[in-house]
Amino acid sequence: MDALILEPSLYTVKAVLILDNDGERLYAKYYDETYPTVKEQKAFEKNIFNKTHRTDSEIAEGLIDNIDLYFYVIGSSHENELMLMSVLNCLFDSLSQMLRKNVEKRALLENMEGLFLAVDEIVDGGVILESDPQQVVHRVALRGDDVPLTEQTVTQVLQSAKEQIKWSLLR
């Protein structure tokens, strides 16, 4: 038993997954090489979905199931389940605030950049950085406002140009 003493480490996450009603990947970020190929990742996702999609409870060990989305935070067997659950709750609550309580597939697909930023604020390289949804939403809002012109979509550039022209004509 003494040989199994683990060194102290930071709380870590192996993966963050969001699947739809059919078990198809909407978002997946793996932080280690447990499943190195996309084929292995998809097989794992299908397996975990098949085991969890029939649960009747809203929250069941590392899973939040909401209308048409399934949220998963994966950790090792030695990881603190409470920390993994706090990451899961933080992710869901952050998205809920960012999407104005409309956490469903269509709204999520329309706001994928917010999802990417939120996950990056919560977990970096598998290390848990934040578990407060208010802080995550605040940081995502700050990062979203400072988008350089080269990274904006054509629609955003046209909208900005329209507003500048409108204000110049109103003066």
C-alpha atoms as one frame of an Amber mdcrd trajectory, in Angstrom:
protein
   0.000   0.000   0.000   2.903   2.375   0.709   4.139   1.984  -2.879   0.919
   3.560  -4.133   1.448   6.936  -2.445   0.936   9.582  -5.099   2.847  12.820
  -5.362   0.792  15.974  -4.726  -0.456  17.515  -7.939  -2.817  20.113  -9.306
  -6.388  19.067  -9.943  -6.551  17.860 -13.517  -9.134  17.092 -16.154  -8.597
  14.492 -18.881 -11.349  15.736 -21.208 -14.344  18.037 -21.605 -17.109  16.761
 -23.891 -20.448  18.044 -25.119 -22.564  15.570 -27.081 -25.968  15.935 -28.704
 -29.033  13.670 -28.343 -27.576  11.163 -30.793 -24.203  10.967 -29.052 -22.504
  13.011 -31.770 -19.677  15.325 -30.773 -20.431  19.034 -30.621 -17.339  19.854
 -28.586 -14.474  17.715 -27.354 -11.157  18.686 -25.865  -8.775  15.999 -24.623
  -5.890  17.023 -22.385  -3.862  13.798 -22.388  -2.958  10.959 -24.726  -5.348
   8.337 -23.315  -7.234   8.434 -26.628  -4.652   9.656 -29.174  -6.641   9.185
 -32.399  -9.988  10.649 -33.416 -11.295   7.123 -34.004 -10.504   6.120 -30.402
 -11.985   9.371 -29.095 -15.232   8.841 -31.029 -15.456   5.233 -29.783 -14.981
   6.445 -26.190 -17.622   9.150 -26.667 -20.107   6.643 -28.118 -19.416   4.266
 -25.228 -19.874   6.908 -22.525 -23.016   8.224 -24.237 -24.549   4.745 -24.448
 -23.931   4.244 -20.728 -25.310   7.599 -19.609 -28.044   8.801 -21.961 -30.714
   6.662 -20.298 -30.259   8.213 -16.842 -33.357   9.880 -15.439 -31.593  12.275
 -13.109 -30.506  15.729 -14.236 -27.022  15.342 -12.782 -25.342  11.938 -12.567
 -21.643  11.713 -11.715 -19.883  13.975 -14.169 -22.834  14.453 -16.494 -25.328
  17.237 -16.980 -28.075  16.366 -19.409 -30.037  19.341 -20.692 -32.835  19.201
 -23.302 -30.669  18.073 -26.232 -27.107  18.293 -24.870 -24.962  16.078 -22.659
 -22.048  17.696 -20.794 -19.151  15.551 -19.536 -15.997  16.339 -17.576 -13.621
  13.360 -17.495 -10.885  12.835 -14.909  -8.671  10.008 -13.721  -9.858   7.523
 -11.118  -7.582   9.231  -8.568  -9.056  12.681  -9.147 -11.256  14.525  -6.664
 -14.846  14.066  -7.860 -15.961  17.281  -6.189 -13.455  19.295  -8.222 -14.574
  17.609 -11.447 -18.183  18.339 -10.538 -17.332  21.982  -9.830 -15.769  22.231
 -13.316 -18.888  20.699 -14.854 -21.200  23.041 -12.950 -19.013  26.039 -13.779
 -19.079  25.199 -17.491 -22.842  24.688 -17.550 -23.608  27.789 -15.444 -21.235
  29.935 -17.536 -22.859  28.807 -20.775 -26.291  29.288 -19.252 -25.468  32.915
 -18.437 -23.774  33.560 -21.779 -26.701  32.024 -23.711 -29.294  33.723 -21.486
 -30.555  30.427 -20.003 -31.077  29.020 -23.527 -28.587  26.138 -23.336 -29.584
  24.018 -26.308 -27.860  22.699 -29.405 -28.809  25.476 -31.802 -27.854  28.303
 -29.438 -24.575  26.572 -28.583 -23.661  26.098 -32.251 -24.335  29.791 -32.899
 -22.034  30.760 -30.012 -19.164  28.276 -30.287 -16.542  31.005 -29.805 -17.992
  31.697 -26.363 -17.814  27.985 -25.539 -14.164  27.811 -26.635 -13.268  30.854
 -24.546 -15.193  29.585 -21.503 -13.502  26.168 -21.551 -10.098  27.857 -21.965
 -10.831  30.042 -18.928 -11.946  27.074 -16.809  -9.302  24.489 -17.794  -5.867
  25.083 -19.309  -3.808  22.092 -20.380  -5.910  19.899 -18.112  -5.285  22.050
 -15.016  -8.381  23.554 -13.393  -8.013  27.339 -13.288 -11.465  28.633 -12.401
 -14.671  27.280 -10.891 -16.663  30.518 -10.510 -19.085  31.008 -13.427 -19.323
  34.787 -12.793 -15.562  35.170 -13.282 -15.613  33.023 -16.416 -18.453  35.019
 -17.986 -16.700  38.277 -17.086 -13.395  37.160 -18.644 -15.096  35.820 -21.768
 -16.913  39.145 -22.190 -13.615  41.037 -21.868 -11.867  38.807 -24.400 -14.805
  39.046 -26.801 -14.724  42.864 -26.836 -11.066  43.132 -27.833 -11.219  41.166
 -31.080  -8.716  42.626 -33.571  -9.943  43.533 -37.052  -8.067  40.615 -38.636
  -9.939  38.086 -36.472 -13.429  39.506 -36.964 -15.913  37.878 -39.303 -17.074
  39.737 -42.398 -20.459  40.291 -40.783 -18.852  41.871 -37.715 -16.718  44.168
 -39.892 -19.748  45.224 -41.976 -21.815  45.863 -38.837 -19.021  47.975 -37.363
 -18.672  49.928 -40.618 -22.452  50.562 -40.740 -22.422  51.916 -37.203 -19.450
  54.193 -37.919 -21.127  55.572 -41.064 -24.417  56.057 -39.194 -22.690  58.016
 -36.412 -20.706  60.118 -38.883 -23.921  61.067 -40.750 -25.747  61.934 -37.539
 -23.134  64.508 -36.483
